[in-house]
PDB file of C-alpha atoms in Angstrom:
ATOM      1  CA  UNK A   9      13.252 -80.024  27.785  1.00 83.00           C
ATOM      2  CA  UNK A  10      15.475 -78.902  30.892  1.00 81.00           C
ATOM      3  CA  UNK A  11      18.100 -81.589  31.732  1.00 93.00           C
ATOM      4  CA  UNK A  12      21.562 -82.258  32.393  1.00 96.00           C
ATOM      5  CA  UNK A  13      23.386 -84.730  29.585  1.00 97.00           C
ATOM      6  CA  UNK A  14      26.824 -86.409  29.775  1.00 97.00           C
ATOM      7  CA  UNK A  15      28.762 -88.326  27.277  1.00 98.00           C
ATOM      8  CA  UNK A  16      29.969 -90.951  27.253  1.00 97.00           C
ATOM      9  CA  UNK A  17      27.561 -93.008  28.627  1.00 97.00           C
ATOM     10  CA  UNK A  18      29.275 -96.272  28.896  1.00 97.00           C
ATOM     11  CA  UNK A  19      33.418 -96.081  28.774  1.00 97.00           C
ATOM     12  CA  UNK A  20      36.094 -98.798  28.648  1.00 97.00           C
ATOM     13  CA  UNK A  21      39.639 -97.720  29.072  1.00 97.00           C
ATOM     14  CA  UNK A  22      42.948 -98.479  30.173  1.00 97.00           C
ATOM     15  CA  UNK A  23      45.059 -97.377  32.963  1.00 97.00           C
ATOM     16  CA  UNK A  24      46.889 -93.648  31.766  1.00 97.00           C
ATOM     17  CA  UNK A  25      44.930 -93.194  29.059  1.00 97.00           C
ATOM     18  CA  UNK A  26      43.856 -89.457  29.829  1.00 97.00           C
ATOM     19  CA  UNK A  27      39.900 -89.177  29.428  1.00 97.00           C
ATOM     20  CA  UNK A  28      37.184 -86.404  29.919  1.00 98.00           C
ATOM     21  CA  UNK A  29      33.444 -86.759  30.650  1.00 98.00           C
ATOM     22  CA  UNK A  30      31.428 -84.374  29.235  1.00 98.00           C
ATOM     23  CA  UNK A  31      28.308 -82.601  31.438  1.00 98.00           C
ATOM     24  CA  UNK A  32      26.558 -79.976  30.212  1.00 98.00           C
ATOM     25  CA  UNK A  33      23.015 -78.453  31.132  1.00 97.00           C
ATOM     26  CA  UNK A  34      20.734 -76.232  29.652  1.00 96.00           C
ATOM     27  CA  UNK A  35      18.808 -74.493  32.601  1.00 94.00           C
ATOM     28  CA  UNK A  36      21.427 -71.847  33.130  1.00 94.00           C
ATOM     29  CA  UNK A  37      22.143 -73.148  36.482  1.00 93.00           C
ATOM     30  CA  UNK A  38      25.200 -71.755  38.259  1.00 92.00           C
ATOM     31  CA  UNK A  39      25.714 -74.637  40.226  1.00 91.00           C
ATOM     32  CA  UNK A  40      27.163 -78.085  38.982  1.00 94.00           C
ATOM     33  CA  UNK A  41      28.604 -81.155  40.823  1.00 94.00           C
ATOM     34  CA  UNK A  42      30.375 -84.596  39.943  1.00 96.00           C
ATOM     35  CA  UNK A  43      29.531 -87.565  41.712  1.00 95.00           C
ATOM     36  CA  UNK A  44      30.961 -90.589  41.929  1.00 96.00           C
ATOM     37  CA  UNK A  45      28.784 -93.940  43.161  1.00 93.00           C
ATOM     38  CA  UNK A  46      30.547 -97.505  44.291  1.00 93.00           C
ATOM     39  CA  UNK A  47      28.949-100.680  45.876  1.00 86.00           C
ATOM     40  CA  UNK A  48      28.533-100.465  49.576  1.00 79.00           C
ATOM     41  CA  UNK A  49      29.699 -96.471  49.714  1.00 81.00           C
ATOM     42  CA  UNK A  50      26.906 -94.356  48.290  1.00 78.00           C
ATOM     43  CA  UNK A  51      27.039 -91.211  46.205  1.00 84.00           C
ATOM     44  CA  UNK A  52      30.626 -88.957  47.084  1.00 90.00           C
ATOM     45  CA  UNK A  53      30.747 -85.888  45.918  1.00 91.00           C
ATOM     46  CA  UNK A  54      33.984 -85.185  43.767  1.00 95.00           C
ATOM     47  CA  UNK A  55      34.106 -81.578  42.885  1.00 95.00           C
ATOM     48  CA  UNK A  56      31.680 -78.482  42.090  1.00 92.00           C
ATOM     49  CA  UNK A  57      30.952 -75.583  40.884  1.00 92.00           C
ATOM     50  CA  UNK A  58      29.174 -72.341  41.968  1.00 89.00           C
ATOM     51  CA  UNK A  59      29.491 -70.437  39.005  1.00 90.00           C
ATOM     52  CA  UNK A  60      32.167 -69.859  36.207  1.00 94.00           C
ATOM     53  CA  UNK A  61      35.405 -70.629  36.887  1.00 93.00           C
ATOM     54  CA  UNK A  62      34.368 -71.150  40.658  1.00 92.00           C
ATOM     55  CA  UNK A  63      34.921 -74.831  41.819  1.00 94.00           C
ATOM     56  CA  UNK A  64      35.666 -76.775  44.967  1.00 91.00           C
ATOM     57  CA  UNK A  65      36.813 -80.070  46.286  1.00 92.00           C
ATOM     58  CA  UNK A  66      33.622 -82.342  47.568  1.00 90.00           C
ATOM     59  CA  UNK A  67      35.255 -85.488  49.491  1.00 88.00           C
ATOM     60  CA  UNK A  68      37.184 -87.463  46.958  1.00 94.00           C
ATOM     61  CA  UNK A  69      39.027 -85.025  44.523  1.00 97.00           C
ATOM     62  CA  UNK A  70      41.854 -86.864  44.002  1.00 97.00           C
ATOM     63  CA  UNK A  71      42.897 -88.569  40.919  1.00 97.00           C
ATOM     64  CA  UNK A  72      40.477 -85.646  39.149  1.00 98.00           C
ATOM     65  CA  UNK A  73      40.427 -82.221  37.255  1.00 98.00           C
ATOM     66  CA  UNK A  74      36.920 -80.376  36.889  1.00 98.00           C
ATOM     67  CA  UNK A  75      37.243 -76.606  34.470  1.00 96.00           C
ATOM     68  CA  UNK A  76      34.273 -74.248  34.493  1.00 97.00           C
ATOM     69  CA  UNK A  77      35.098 -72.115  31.431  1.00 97.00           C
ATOM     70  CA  UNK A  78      31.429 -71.491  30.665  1.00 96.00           C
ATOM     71  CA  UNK A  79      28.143 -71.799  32.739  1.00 96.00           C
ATOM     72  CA  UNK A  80      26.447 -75.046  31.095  1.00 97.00           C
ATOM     73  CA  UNK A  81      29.280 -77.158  30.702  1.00 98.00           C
ATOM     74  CA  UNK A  82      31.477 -79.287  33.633  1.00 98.00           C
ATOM     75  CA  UNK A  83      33.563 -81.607  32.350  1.00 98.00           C
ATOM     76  CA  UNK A  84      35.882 -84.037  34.328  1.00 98.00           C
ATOM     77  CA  UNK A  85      38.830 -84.749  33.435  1.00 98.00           C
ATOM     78  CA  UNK A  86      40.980 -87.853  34.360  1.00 98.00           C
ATOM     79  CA  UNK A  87      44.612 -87.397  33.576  1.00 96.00           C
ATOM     80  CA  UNK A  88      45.819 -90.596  34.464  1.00 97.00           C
ATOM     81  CA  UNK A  89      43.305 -93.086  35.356  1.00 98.00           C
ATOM     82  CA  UNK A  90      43.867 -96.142  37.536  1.00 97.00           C
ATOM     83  CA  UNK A  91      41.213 -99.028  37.994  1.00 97.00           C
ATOM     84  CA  UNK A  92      40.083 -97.586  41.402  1.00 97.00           C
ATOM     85  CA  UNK A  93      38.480 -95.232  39.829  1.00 98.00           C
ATOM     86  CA  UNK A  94      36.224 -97.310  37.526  1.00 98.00           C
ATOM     87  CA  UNK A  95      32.859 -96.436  38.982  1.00 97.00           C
ATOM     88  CA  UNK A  96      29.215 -94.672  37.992  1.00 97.00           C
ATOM     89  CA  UNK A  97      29.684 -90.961  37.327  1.00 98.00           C
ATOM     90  CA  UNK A  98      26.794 -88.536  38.088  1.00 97.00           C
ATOM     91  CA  UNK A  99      26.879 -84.792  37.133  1.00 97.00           C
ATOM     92  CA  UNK A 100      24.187 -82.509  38.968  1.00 94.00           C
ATOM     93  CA  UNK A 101      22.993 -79.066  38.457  1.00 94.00           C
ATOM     94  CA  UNK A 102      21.159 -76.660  40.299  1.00 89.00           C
ATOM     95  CA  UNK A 103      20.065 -72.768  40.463  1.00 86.00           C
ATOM     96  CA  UNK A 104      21.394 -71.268  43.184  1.00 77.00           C
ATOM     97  CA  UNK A 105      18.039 -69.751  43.974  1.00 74.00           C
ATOM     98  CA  UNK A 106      15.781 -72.675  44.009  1.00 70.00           C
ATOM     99  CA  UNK A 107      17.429 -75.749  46.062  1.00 66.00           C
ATOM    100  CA  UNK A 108      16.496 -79.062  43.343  1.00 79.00           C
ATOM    101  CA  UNK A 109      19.303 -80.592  42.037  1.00 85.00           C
ATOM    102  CA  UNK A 110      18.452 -82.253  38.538  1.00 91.00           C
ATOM    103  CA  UNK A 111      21.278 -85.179  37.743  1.00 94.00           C
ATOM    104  CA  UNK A 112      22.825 -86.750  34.564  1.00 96.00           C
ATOM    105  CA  UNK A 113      22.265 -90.460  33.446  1.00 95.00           C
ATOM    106  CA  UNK A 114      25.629 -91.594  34.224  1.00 96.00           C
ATOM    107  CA  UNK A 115      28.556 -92.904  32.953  1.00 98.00           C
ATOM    108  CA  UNK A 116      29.337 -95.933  33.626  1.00 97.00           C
ATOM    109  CA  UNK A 117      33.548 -96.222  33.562  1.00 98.00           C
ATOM    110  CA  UNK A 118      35.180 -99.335  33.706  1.00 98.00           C
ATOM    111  CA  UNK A 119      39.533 -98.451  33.609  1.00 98.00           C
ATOM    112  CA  UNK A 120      41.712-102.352  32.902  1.00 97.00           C
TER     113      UNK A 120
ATOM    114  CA  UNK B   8      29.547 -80.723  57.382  1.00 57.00           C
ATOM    115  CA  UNK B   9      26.717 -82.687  59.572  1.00 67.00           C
ATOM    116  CA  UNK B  10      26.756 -86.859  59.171  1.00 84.00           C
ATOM    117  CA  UNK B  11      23.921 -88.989  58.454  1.00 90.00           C
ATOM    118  CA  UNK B  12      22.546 -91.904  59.876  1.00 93.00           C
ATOM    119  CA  UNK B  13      20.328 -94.129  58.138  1.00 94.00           C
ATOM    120  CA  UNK B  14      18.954 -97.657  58.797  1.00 96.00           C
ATOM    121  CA  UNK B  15      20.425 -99.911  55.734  1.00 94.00           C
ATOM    122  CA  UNK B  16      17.210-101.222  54.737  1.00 96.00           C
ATOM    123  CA  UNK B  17      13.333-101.352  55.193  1.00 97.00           C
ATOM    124  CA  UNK B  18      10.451-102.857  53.788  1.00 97.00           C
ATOM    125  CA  UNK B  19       7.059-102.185  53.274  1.00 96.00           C
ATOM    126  CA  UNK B  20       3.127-103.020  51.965  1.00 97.00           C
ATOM    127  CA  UNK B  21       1.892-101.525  48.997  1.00 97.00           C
ATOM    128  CA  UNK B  22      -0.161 -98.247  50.170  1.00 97.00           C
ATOM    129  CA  UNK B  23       0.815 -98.491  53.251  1.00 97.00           C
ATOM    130  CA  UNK B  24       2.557 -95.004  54.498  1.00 97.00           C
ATOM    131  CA  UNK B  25       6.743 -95.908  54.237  1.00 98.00           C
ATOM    132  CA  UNK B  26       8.482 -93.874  57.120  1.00 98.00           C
ATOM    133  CA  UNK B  27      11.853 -93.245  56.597  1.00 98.00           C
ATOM    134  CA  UNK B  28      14.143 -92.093  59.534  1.00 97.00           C
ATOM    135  CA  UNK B  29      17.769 -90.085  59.594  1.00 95.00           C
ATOM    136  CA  UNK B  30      19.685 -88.692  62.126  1.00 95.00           C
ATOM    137  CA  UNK B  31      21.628 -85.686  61.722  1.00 92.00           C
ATOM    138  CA  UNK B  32      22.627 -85.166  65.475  1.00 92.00           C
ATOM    139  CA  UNK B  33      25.620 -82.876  64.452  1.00 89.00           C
ATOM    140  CA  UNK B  34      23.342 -80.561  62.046  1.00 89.00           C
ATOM    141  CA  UNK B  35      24.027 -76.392  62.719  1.00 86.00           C
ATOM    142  CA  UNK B  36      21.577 -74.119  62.512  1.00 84.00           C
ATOM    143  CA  UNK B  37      21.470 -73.266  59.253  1.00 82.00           C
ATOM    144  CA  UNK B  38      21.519 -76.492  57.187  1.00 84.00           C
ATOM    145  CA  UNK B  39      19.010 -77.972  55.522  1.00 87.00           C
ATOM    146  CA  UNK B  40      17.951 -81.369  55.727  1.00 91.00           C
ATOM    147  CA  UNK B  41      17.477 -82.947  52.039  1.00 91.00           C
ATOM    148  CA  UNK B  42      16.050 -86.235  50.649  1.00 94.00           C
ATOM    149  CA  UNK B  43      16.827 -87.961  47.245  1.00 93.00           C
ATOM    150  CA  UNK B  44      15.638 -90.826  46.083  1.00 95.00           C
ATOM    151  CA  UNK B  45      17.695 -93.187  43.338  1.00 93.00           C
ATOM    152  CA  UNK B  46      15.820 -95.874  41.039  1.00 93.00           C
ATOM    153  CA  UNK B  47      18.054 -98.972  40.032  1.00 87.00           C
ATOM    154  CA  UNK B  48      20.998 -97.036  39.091  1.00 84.00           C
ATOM    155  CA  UNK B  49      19.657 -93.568  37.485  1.00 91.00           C
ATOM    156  CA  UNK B  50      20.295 -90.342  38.400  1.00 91.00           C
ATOM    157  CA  UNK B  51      19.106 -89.433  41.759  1.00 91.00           C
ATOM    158  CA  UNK B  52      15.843 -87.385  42.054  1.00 91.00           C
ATOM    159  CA  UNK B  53      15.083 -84.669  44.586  1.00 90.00           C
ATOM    160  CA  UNK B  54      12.209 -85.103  46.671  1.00 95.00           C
ATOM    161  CA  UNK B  55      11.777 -82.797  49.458  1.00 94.00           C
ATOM    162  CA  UNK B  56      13.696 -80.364  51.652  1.00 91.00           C
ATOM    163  CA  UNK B  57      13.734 -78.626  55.379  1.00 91.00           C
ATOM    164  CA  UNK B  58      14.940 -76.804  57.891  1.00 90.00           C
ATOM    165  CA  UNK B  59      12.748 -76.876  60.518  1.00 90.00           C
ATOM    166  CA  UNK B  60       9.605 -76.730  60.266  1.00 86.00           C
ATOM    167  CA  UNK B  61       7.742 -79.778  58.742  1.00 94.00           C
ATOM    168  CA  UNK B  62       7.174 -80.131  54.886  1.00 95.00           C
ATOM    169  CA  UNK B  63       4.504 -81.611  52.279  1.00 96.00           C
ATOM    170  CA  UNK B  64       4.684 -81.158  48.848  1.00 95.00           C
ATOM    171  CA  UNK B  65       3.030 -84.034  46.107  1.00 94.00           C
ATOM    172  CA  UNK B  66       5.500 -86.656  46.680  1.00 94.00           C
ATOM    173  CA  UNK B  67       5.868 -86.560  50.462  1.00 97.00           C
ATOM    174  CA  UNK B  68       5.695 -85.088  53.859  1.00 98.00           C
ATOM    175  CA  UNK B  69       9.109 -84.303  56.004  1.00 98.00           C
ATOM    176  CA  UNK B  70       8.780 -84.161  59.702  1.00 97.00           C
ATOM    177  CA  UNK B  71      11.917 -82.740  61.557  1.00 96.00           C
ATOM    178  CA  UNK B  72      11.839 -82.997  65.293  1.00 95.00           C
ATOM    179  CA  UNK B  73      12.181 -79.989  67.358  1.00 94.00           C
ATOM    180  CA  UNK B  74      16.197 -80.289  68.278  1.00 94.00           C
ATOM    181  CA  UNK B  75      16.577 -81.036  64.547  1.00 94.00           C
ATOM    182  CA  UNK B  76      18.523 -84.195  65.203  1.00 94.00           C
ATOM    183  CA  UNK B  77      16.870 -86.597  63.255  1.00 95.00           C
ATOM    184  CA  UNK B  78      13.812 -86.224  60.655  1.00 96.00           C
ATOM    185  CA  UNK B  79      11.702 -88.727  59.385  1.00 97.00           C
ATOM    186  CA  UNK B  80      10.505 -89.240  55.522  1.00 98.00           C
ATOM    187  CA  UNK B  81       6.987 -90.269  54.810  1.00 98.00           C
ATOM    188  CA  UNK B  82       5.621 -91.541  51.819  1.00 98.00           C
ATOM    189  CA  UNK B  83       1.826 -91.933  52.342  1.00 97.00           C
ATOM    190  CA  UNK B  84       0.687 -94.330  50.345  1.00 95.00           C
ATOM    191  CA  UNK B  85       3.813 -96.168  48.932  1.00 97.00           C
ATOM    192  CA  UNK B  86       3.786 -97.642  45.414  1.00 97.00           C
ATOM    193  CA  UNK B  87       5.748-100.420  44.114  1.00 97.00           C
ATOM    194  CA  UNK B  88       7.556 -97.449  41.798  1.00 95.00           C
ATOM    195  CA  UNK B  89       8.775 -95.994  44.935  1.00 97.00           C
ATOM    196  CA  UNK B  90      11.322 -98.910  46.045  1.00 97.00           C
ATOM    197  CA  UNK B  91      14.566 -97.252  45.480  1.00 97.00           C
ATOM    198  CA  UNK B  92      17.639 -95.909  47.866  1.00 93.00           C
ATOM    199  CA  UNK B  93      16.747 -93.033  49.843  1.00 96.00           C
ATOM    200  CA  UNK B  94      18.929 -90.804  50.580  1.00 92.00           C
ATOM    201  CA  UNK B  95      18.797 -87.828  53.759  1.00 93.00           C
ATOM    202  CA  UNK B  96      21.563 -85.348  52.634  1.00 88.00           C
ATOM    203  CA  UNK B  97      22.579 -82.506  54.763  1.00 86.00           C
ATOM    204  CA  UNK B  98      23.443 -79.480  52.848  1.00 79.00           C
ATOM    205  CA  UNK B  99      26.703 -77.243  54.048  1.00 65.00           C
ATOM    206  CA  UNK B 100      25.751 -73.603  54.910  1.00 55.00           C
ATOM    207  CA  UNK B 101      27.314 -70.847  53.572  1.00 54.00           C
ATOM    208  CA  UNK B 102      29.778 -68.956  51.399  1.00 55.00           C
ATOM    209  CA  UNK B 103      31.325 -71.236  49.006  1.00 53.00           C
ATOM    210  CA  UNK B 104      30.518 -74.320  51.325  1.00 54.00           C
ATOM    211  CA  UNK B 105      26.879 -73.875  49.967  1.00 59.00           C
ATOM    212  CA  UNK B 106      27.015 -76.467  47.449  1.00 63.00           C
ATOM    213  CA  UNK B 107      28.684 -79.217  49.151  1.00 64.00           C
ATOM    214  CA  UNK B 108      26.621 -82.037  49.625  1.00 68.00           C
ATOM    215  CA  UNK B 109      27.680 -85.509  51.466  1.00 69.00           C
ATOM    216  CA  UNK B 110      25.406 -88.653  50.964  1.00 73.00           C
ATOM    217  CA  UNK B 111      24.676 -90.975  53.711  1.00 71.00           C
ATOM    218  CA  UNK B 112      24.355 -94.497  52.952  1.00 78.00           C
ATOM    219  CA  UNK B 113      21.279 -94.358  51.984  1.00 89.00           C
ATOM    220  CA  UNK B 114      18.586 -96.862  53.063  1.00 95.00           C
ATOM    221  CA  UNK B 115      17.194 -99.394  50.699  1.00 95.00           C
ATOM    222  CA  UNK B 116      12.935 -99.241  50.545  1.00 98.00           C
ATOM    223  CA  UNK B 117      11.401-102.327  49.174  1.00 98.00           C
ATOM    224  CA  UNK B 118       7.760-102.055  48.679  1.00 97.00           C
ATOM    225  CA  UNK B 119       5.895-105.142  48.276  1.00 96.00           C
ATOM    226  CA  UNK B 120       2.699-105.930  46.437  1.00 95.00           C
TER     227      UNK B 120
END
């Protein structure tokens, strides 16, 4: 079945405690993004990915690290994270030839 | 990359047609106009996509006026599985900017029975 997984899906931390979300797809997309939703402000766009070792800042990169080592996996990385950045975390994929983006579950992270 | 505008909520009968409008007055040439759709907190799903001429496929139709400034979603005969946040999403053009994607607000669709 095509689809784009992430772990953890539900993550309580505290503030410093370097973490990583996992995303990984199997449809051999090149494309991959990280989203971040919040009450009141949509889905923002945090970083992505056109292919390997190819990523951008979206709108609100900071505070985040994002590594493309290998086409189905984009994890994100929080080195230090601070309670503004407890939130619902979407992961997206695409193929750069078709124009459907198919998105993760979620992880819910909550940072005391 | 071009805004969004998008009224914050609507409401509407079940299977009647929902119309959903956006306006994407700053839109270039070569950007697409995009709508997702998001169900109670899951991962948004795609729904249709334009760039100028008007679109049907078998979840719904997308008219785009002629200046390409705004562009209305329609949802023929809406179901009470369809009230979710819709989102119009303007896609950046080109190069490396291809894959950078900014959300409006989204407007909330409540279908009622």
């Amino acid at each position: 079945e095509a689809q784009v997984t992430q772990n953890p899906r539900y993550l309580i931390t505290v503030t410093g405690k370097k973490l990583t979300v996992t995303c990984s797809q199997n449809m051999n997309h090149e494309y991959m993004s990280w989203y971040r939703q919040d009450p009141g402000l949509g889905l923002r766009q945090i970083y992505y990915s056109m292919n390997v070792e190819v990523t951008d800042k979206g709108d609100v990169p900071e505070g985040y690290k994002v590594s493309r080592k290998e086409k189905r996996n984009f994890p994100l990385i929080l080195e230090s994270p601070s309670p503004n950045q407890t939130s619902l975390y979407f992961c997206a994929s695409s193929s750069i030839r078709t124009d459907t983006q198919y998105f993760g579950p979620g992880t819910r992270l909550t940072v005391l | 990359d071009a805004k969004t505008t998008q009224p914050t909520s609507m409401d509407c009968a079940e299977g009647r047609a929902a119309n959903l409008p956006c306006n994407h007055s700053t839109i270039s040439g070569n950007e697409y106009v995009y709508w997702y759709r998001q169900i109670h907190s899951q991962g948004p799903q795609y729904i249709i996509h334009g760039l100028k001429n008007n679109e049907t496929n078998e979840m719904a139709s997308l008219i785009i006026t002629e200046d390409r400034k705004s562009s209305t979603l329609i949802l023929p005969h809406a179901t009470l599985r369809d009230t979710a946040v819709y989102y119009c999403i303007v896609r950046g053009a080109g190069g490396t900017s291809y894959g950078k994607l900014t959300f409006g607000q989204g407007t909330i669709l409540t279908v009622h029975p």
